XYZ file of C-alpha atoms in Angstrom:
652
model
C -182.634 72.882 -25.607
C -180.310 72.435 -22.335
C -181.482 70.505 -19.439
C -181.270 72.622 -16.249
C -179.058 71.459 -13.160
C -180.774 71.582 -9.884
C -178.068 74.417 -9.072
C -177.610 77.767 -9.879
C -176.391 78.813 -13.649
C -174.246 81.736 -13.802
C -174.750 83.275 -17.567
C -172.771 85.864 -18.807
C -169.880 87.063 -21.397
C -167.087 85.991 -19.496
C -165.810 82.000 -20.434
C -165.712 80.811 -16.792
C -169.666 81.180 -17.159
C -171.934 78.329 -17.197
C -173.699 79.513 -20.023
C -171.415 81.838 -21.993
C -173.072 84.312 -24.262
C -170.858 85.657 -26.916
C -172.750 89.216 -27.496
C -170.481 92.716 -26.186
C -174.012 94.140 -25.112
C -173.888 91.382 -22.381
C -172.258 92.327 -18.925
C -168.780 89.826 -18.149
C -171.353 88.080 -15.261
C -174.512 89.419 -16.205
C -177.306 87.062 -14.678
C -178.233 83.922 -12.871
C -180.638 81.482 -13.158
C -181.265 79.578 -9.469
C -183.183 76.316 -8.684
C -185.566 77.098 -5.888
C -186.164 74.446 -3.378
C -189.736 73.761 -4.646
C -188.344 72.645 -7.629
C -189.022 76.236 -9.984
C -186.451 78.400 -11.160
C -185.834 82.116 -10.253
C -183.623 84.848 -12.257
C -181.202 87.258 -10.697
C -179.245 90.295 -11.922
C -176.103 90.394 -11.441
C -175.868 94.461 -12.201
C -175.674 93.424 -15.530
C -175.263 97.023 -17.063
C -177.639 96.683 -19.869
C -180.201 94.876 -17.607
C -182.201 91.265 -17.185
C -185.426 90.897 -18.980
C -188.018 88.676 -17.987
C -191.038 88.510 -20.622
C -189.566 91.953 -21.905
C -189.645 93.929 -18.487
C -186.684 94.492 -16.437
C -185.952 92.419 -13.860
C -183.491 92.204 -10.734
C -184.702 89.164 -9.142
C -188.008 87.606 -10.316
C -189.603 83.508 -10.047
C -189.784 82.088 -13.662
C -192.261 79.759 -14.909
C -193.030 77.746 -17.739
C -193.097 79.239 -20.407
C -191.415 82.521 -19.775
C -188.957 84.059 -21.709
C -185.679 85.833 -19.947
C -183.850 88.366 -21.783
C -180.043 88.623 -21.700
C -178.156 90.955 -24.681
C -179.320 89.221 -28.111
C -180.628 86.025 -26.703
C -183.190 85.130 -25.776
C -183.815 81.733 -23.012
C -187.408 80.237 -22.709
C -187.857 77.909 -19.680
C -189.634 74.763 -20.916
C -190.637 71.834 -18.411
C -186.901 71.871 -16.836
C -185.592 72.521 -19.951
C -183.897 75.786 -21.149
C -184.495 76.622 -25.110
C -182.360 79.584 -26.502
C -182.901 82.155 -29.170
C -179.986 83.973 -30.439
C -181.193 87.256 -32.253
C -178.881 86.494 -35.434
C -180.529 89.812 -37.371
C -182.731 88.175 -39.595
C -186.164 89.089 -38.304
C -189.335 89.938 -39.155
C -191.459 93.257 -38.943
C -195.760 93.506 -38.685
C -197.234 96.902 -38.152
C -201.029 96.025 -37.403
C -202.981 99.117 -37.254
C -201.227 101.722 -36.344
C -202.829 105.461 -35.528
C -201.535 108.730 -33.978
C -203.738 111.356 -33.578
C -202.536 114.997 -32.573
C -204.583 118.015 -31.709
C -206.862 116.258 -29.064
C -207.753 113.469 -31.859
C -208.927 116.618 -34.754
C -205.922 115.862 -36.950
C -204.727 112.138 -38.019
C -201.236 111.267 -38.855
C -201.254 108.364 -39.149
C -204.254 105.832 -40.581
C -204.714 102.298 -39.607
C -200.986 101.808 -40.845
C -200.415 98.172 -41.692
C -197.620 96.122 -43.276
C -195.505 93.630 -42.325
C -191.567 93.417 -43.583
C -190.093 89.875 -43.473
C -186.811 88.826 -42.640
C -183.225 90.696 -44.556
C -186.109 92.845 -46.382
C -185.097 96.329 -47.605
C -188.151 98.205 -47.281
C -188.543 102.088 -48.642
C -191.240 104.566 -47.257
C -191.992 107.017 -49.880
C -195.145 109.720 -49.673
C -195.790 113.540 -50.389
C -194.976 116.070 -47.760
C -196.854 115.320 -44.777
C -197.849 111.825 -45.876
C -196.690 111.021 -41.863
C -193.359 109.550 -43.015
C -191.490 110.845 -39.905
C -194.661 110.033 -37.645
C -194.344 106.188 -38.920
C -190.194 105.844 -38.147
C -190.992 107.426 -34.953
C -193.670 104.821 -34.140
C -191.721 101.942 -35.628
C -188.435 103.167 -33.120
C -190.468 103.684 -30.057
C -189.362 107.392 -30.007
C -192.941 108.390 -30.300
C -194.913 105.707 -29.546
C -198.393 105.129 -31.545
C -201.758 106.313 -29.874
C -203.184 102.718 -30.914
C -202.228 99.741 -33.000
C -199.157 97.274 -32.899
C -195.639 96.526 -33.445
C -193.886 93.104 -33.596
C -190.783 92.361 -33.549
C -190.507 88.805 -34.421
C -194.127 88.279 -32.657
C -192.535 90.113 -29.757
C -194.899 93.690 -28.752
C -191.819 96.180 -29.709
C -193.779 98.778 -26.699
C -194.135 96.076 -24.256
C -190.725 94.999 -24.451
C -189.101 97.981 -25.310
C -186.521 98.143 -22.737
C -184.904 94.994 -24.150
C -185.382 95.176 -27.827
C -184.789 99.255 -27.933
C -181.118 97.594 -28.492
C -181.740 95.711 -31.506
C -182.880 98.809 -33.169
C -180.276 101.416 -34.886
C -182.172 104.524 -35.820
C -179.911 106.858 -38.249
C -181.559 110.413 -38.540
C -182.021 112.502 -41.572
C -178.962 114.755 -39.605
C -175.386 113.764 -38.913
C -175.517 112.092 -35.001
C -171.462 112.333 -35.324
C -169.770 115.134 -34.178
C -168.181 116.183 -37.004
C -164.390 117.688 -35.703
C -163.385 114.508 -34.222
C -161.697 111.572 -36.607
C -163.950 108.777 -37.911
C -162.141 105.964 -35.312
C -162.265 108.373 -32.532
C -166.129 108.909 -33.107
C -166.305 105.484 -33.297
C -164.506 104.925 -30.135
C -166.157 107.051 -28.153
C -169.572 105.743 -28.968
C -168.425 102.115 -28.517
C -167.930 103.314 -24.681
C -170.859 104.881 -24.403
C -173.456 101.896 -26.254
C -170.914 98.812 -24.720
C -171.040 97.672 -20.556
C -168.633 99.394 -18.568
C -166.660 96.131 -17.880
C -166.112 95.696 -21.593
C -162.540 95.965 -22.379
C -160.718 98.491 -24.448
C -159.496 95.378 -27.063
C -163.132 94.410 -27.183
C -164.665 97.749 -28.088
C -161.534 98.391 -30.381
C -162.031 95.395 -32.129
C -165.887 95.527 -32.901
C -164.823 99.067 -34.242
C -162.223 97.887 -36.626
C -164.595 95.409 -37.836
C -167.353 97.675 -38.621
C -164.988 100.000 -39.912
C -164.368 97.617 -42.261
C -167.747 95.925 -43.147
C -168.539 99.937 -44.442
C -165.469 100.050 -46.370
C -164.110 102.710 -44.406
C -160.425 101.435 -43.985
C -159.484 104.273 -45.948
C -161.019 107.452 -43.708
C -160.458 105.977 -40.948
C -157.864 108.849 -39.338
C -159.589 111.721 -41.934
C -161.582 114.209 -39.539
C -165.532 113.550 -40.759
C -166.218 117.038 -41.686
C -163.723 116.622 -44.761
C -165.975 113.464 -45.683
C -168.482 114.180 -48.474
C -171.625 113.067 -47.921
C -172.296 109.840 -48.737
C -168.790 108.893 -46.282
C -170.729 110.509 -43.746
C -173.867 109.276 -44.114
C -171.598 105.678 -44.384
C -169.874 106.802 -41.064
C -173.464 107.455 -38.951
C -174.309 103.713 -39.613
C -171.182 102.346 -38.649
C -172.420 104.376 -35.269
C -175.187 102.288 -35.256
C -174.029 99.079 -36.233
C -172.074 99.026 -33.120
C -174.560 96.967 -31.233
C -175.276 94.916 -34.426
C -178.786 95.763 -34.299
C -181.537 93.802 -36.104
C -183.552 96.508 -37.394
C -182.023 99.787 -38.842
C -184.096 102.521 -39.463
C -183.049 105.443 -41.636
C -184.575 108.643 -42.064
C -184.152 110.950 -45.078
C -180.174 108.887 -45.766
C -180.061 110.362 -49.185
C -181.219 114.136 -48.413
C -179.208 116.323 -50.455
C -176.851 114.095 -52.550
C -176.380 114.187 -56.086
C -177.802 110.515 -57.754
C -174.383 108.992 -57.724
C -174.375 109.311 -53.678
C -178.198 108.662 -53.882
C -177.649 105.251 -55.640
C -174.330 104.349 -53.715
C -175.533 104.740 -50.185
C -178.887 103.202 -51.508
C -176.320 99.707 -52.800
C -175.127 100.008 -48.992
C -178.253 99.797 -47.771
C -179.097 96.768 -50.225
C -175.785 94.944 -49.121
C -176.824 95.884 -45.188
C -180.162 94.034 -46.066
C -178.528 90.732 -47.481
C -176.008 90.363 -44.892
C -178.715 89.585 -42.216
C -180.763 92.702 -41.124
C -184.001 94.499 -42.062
C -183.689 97.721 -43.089
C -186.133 100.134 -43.362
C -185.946 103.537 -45.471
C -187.807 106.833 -45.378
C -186.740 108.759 -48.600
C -188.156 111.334 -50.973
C -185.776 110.163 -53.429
C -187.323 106.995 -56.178
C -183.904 107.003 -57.967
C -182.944 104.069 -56.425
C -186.245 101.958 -55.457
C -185.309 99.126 -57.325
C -182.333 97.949 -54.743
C -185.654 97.536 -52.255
C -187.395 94.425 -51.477
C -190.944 96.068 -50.605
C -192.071 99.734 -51.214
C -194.669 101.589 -48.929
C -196.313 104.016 -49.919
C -198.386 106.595 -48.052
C -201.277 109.019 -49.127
C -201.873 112.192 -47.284
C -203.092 111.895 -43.932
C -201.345 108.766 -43.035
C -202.764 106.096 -44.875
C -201.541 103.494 -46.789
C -201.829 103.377 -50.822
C -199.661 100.978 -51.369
C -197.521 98.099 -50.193
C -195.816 95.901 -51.982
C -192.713 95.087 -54.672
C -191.531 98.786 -56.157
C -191.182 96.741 -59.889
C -195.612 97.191 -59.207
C -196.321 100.451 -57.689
C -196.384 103.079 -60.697
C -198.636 100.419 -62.866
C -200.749 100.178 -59.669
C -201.249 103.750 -59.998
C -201.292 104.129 -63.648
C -198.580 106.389 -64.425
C -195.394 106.365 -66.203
C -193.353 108.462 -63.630
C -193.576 108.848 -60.025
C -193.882 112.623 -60.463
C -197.258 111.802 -61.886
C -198.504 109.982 -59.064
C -197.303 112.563 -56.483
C -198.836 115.100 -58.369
C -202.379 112.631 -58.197
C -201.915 112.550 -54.758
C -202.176 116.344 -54.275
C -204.807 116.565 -57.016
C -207.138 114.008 -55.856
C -206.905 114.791 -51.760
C -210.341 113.587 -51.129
C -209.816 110.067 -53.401
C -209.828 107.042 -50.642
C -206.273 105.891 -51.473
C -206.461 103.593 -48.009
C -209.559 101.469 -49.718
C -208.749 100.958 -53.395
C -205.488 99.857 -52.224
C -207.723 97.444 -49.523
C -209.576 95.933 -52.155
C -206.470 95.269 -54.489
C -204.988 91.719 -54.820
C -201.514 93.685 -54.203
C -203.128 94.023 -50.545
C -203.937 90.365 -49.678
C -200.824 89.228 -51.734
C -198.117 91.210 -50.039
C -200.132 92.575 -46.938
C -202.723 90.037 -45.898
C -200.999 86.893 -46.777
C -197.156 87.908 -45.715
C -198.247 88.800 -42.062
C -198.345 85.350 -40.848
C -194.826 85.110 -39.270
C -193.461 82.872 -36.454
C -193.663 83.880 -33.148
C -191.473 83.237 -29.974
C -193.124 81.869 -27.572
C -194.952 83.631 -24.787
C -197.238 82.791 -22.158
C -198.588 84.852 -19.288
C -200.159 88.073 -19.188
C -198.070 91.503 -20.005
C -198.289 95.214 -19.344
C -200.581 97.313 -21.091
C -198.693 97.723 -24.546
C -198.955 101.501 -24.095
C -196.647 101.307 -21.024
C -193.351 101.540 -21.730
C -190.546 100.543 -19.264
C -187.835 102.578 -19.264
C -184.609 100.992 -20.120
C -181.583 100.710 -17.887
C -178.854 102.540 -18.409
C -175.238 100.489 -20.055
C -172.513 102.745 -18.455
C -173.014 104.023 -14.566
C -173.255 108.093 -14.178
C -169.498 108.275 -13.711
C -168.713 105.958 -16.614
C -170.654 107.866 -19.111
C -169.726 111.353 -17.294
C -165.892 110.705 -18.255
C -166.106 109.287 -21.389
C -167.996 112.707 -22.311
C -165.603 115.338 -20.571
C -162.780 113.141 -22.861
C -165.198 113.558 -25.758
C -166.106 117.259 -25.553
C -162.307 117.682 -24.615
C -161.471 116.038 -28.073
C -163.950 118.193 -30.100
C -163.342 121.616 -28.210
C -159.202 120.677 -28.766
C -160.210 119.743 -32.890
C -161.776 123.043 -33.341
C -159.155 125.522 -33.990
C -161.532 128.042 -34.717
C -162.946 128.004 -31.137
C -159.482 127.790 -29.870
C -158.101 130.898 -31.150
C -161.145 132.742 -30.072
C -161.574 131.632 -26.200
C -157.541 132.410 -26.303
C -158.178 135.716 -27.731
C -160.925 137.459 -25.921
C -159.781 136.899 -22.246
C -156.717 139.206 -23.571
C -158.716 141.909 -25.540
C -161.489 142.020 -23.207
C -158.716 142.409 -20.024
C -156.556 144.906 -21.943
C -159.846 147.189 -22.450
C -160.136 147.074 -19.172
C -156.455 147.325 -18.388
C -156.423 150.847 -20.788
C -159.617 151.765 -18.561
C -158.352 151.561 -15.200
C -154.466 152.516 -15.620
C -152.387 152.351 -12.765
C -154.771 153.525 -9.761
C -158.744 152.894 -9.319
C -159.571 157.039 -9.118
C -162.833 158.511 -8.783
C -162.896 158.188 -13.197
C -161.581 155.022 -13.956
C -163.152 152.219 -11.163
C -166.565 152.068 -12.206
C -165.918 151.866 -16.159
C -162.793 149.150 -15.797
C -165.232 146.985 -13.204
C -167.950 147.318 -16.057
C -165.600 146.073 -18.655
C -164.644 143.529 -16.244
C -168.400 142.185 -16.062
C -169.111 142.583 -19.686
C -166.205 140.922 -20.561
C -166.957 137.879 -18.108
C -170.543 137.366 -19.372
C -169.466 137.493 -22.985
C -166.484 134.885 -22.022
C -168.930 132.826 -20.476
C -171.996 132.692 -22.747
C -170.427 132.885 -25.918
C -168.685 129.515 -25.065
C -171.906 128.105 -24.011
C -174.467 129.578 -26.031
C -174.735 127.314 -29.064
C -173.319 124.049 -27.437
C -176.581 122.397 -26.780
C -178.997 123.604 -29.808
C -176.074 122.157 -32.517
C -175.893 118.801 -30.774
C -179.466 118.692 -30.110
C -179.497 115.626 -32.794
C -176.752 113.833 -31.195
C -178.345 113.856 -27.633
C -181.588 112.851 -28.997
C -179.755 109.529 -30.154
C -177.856 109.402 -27.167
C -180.434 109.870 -24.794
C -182.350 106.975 -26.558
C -179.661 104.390 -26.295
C -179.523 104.945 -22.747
C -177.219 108.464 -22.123
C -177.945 110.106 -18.859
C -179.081 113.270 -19.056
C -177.489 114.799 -15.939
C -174.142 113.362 -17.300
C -174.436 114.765 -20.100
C -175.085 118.205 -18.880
C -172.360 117.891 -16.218
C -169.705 117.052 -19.312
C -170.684 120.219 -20.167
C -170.450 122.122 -17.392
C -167.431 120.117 -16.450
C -165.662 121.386 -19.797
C -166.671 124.866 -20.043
C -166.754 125.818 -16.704
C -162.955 124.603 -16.694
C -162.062 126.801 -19.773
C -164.335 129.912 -19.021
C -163.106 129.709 -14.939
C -159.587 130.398 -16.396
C -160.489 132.707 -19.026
C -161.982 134.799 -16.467
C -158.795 134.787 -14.549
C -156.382 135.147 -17.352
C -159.161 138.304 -18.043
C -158.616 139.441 -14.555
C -155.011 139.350 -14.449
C -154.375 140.977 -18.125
C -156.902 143.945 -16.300
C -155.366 144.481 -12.748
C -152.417 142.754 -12.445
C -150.293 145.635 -10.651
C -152.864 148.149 -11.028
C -153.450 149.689 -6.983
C -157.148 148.894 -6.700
C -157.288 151.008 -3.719
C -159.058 149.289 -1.499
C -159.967 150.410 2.281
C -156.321 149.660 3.993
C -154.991 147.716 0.876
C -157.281 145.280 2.153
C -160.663 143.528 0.203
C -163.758 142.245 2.543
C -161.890 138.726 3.562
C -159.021 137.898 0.905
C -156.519 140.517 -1.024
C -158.383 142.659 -3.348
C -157.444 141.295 -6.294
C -158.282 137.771 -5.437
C -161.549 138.678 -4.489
C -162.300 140.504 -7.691
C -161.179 137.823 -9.454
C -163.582 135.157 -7.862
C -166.346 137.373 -8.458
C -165.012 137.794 -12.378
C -164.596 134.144 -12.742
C -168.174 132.795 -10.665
C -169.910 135.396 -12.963
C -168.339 133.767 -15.877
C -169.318 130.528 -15.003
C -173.089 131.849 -14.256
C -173.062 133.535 -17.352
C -172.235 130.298 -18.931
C -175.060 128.562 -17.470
C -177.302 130.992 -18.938
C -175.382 130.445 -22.450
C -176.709 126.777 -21.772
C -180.357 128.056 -21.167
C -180.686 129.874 -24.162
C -179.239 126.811 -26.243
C -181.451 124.338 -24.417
C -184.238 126.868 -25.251
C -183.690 127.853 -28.919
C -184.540 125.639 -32.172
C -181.972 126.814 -34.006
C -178.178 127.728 -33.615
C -178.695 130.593 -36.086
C -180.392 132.539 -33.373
C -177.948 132.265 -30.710
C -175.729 135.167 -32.110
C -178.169 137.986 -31.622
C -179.846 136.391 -28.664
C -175.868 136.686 -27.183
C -175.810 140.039 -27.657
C -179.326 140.818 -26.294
C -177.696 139.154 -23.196
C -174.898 141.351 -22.611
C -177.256 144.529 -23.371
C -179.269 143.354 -20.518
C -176.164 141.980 -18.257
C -174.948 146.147 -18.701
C -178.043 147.710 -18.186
C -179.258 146.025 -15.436
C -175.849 145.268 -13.163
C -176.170 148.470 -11.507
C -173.637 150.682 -13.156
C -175.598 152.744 -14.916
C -178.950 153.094 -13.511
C -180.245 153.071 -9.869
C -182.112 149.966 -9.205
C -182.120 149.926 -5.413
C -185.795 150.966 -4.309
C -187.264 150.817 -7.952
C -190.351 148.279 -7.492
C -190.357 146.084 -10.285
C -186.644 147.012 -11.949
C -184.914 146.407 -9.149
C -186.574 142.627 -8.085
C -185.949 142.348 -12.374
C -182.269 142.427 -11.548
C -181.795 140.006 -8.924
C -182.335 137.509 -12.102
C -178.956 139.523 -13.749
C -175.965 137.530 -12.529
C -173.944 140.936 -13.370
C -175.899 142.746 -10.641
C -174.413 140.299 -8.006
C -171.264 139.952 -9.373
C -170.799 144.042 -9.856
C -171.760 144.577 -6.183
C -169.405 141.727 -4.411
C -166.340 144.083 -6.836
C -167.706 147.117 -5.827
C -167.703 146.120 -2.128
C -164.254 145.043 -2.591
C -163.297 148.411 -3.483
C -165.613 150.029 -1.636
C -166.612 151.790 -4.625
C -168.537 154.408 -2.653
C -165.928 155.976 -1.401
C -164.373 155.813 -4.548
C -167.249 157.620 -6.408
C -169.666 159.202 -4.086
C -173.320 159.335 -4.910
C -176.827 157.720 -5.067
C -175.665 155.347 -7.630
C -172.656 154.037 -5.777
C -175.047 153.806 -2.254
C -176.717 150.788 -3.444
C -176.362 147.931 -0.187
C -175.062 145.465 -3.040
C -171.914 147.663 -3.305
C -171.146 147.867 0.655
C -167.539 146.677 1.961
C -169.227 143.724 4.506
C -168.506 140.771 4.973
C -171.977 139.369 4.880
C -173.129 141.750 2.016
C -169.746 139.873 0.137
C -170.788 136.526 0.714
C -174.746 137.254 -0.116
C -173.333 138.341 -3.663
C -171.423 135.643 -4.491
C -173.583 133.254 -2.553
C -176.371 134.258 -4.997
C -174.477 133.939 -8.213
C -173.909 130.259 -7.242
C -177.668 130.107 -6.402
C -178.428 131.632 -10.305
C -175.598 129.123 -11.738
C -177.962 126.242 -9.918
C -181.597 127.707 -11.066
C -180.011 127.894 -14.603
C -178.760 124.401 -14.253
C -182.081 122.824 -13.261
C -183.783 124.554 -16.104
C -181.850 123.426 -19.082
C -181.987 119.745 -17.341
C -185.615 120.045 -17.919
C -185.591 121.626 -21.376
C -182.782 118.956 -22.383
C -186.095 116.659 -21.481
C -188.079 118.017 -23.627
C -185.860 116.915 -26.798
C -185.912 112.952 -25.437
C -188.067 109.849 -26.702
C -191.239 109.565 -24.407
C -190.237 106.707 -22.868
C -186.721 108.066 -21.247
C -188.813 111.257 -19.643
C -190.359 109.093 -17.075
């Protein structure tokens, strides 16, 4: 308890604070508490970066009184009388799940039961079931991704939903997939997280620091500089909770940690897990694997459907079913679908020992009445747009420059793609050579600039889901994207370009294009229909489920960019086809080269007449005008597929 001065109280992480909180998720001078004339107390953000809570809702400026709790990183102040009592989040807290339901299918199919348990403080806790026993449906409820239809969870007596905008820090959430990206070095992952989960004012010793030490609490000293796709699994698995351990969270939540490692990885991440546990957290585990279930404090088991057959120590669980081996009881469980496994465990003395009894943990204190708990708030974000918008375009920058794969390729093309054309066109556009080498040219552009694109989204779709939780923006992140690969595929396109017509005459009317030299024009067109065809590389990642289709959907794209770009079949005045085509960024691109040229008078005939192709000035600009029109349409629909991948509470 600290008495409060009739004054105002700066708190924050800096040490010229009056109330100095040691915790890198709090801003240098995050908040301040102010006496008000009458004698109450009011609290003020400071544009604190990871926000000011006041009874778990954020708060710029708001009147405090007694009783209510104000939120700053870790800590937590309650205003007593004229008194202010702290509580410093140290890790070791408790967990009660009251009740918990999610229904899908308008209510006709249950995944979840009347799920209760509670987990006490540095408690190790395993979730174990069948297939669809609602394993994932429970971590997803417990994080807040997918918040449950009904029912309750605490943290530390504190409504995790109510006050999810503050506590949705003091949660770590490791997937069952790698959230790392895996070309980059284990400290330079590390790094680059740390500036995306720590305030923007944090300094670069600060963030290095907490990095080294996590580095080391994981016993990773020794990979630290080792790139973490030549980690074996359990390293890896190691390396995604130091990711999360960043922000020291309370609770850590991992799903699936031991998927597809052999039972000396299995036990050996499960021992990390155990030593994670004793040094001050609660952990909580969904596995298929019972290798290792005697490193766990508590075991929950669920039955299908979503209900709970049993909670309690693992040493218990197989003589509460009465079987030797856990193979046994899954098998039961499949055997005996229609058996009430919620009730016999409800009438057990296993379920008033460890269920009914252990549920009785302190609370903080709260007065005053909150939100419905089904509300959400959205949490702020910890790095402004800019902030997080650079430390991705270094990011991507890092993983496009580690991949030497990618490298060689997006080097490659621009020249085989430009010396097709090149061999096409020769040293004069005639009559036989200009429409096949401005073809090539557009083909070669919309493979350039969808093949860089197309899988970019769909294989970090995991990382982005983590991201996005902690706070990422999502128009950052897409910008870092477009930021990167419109850079490379702009220049590809020229370098494509130049390899094609570099000294070729591309007899133009008078030497002359519509309003720049002819081969300046052609290459603007070449390079904004790369960078449109990249967008639409980013559409059909947003839109796909998995990267293995991206391939053939790429090449279904450039069938469609040829056919319907206006070089082979008359579109002008077909209803239907030709309204089709205005969706085909080749169409526009093909006509602002062929007005260039003037292609008509180049090769005479219907198929050359088509008012795309004219040499105008405002037919020009209308092409090019509308592939930067596409390149926005395909922009605002992958922002709101990306939304489609994010927790509920970060669409709002």
């Amino acid at each position: 308890m600290r008495p409060l001065p009739a004054r105002t109280v700066r708190i924050g992480r800096a040490a010229d604070n009056d109330l100095v909180v040691d915790d890198l998720s709090v801003s240098r001078l995050h908040a301040e508490l102010r006496a008000l004339p009458d004698g109450t107390y009011e609290i003020a953000d400071l544009g604190s970066h990871n926000g000011t809570f006041l009874n778990g809702r954020p708060v710029t400026r708001a009147r405090i009184d007694d009783g209510d709790v104000v939120g700053v990183g870790h800590s937590a102040f309650c205003l007593v009388g004229d008194q202010l009592q702290e509580y410093v989040d140290t890790g070791e807290v408790s967990l009660d799940v009251q009740d918990l339901g999610v229904a899908v299918d308008k209510g006709r199919r249950t995944l979840l039961d009347r799920v209760s348990f509670p987990v006490g403080q540095k408690c190790l806790l395993a979730v174990v079931g069948p297939s669809g026993a609602g394993k994932s449906t429970l971590l997803n409820a417990l994080t807040g991704q997918r918040p449950a239809d009904r029912g309750t969870v605490l943290y530390d007596g504190r409504d995790l939903y109510r006050d999810y905008a503050e506590l949705r820090h003091r949660i770590g959430l490791v997937p069952q997939d790698d959230i790392l990206h895996a070309q980059l070095t284990v400290r330079r992952a590390l790094v680059h997280a740390a500036e995306l989960r720590f305030p923007q004012d944090t300094a670069k010793a600060e963030r290095t620091a907490r990095v080294d030490e996590v580095i080391r609490e994981l016993g990773l000293e020794q990979r630290a500089g080792q790139s973490i796709h030549s980690l074996s699994g359990g390293q890896r698995k190691r390396v995604s909770v130091a990711l999360e351990l960043l922000t020291k969270p309370s609770l850590l939540f991992l799903d699936e940690p031991t998927s597809g490692l052999d039972p000396g990885m299995d036990r050996s991440v499960m021992h990390m897990l155990r030593g994670l546990a004793d040094d001050g957290r609660t952990v909580v585990v969904v596995t298929h694997s019972v290798l290792s279930l005697d490193v766990c404090d508590r075991l929950l088991v669920l039955a299908p459907g979503g209900k709970v057959a049993y909670y309690g120590p693992p040493q218990e669980a197989l003589a509460f079913f009465g079987h030797q081996e856990w193979p046994e009881a899954f098998e039961a469980f499949e055997r005996d679908r229609d058996r009430d496994w919620a009730g016999t465990y409800r009438d057990s003395p296993q379920h008033r020992r460890y269920t009914v009894d252990a549920s009785a943990q302190p609370r903080l204190p709260r007065t005053g009445d909150g939100p419905d708990p089904a509300v959400m708030a959205r949490p702020p974000t910890p790095q402004s747009w800019g902030s997080q918008l650079g430390t991705l375009v270094r990011r991507y920058t890092a993983v496009l420059g580690a991949d030497r794969t990618f490298l060689a390729i997006m080097v490659a093309l621009p020249f085989v793609m430009g010396a097709m054309a090149r061999a096409l066109a020769g040293s004069t556009l005639t009559r036989e050579t200009a429409m096949n080498a401005l073809l090539i040219l557009c083909v070669g552009a919309v493979l350039t600039g969808a093949a860089n694109a197309v899988r970019e989204l769909v294989k970090e779709r995991v990382i982005y889901q983590r991201e996005r939780a902690v706070g990422l923006s999502r128009s950052a992140y897409l910008m870092s994207k477009v930021v990167v690969l419109g850079t490379v595929t702009v220049l590809q396109a020229v370098v494509l370009t130049l390899v094609a017509l570099l000294g070729v005459d591309l007899n133009a009317p008078g030497g002359k294009g519509v309003l720049l030299p002819p081969l300046a024009e052609i290459t603007a067109a070449v390079a904004l229909l790369a960078f449109t065809a990249m967008m639409l590389g980013l559409l059909v990642s947003a839109l796909v489920r998995k990267e293995e289709v991206t391939m053939p959907l790429l090449v279904l794209l450039a069938i469609v960019q040829v056919v319907f770009c206006g070089a082979l079949l008359k579109l002008d005045g077909v209803p239907g086809i030709g309204q089709l085509s205005w969706l085909v960024p080749s169409r526009w691109a093909l006509g602002a080269m062929a007005g260039t040229v003037e292609l008509a008078r180049l090769v005479p005939g219907d198929l050359t007449a088509d008012p795309l192709f004219r040499h105008s000035t405002g037919v020009w600009l209308r092409n090019m005008g509308m592939l930067v029109v596409l390149s926005v349409l395909f922009g605002y629909v992958v922002a709101r597929l990306l939304r489609r991948h994010e927790p509920e509470v970060m669409r709002k």
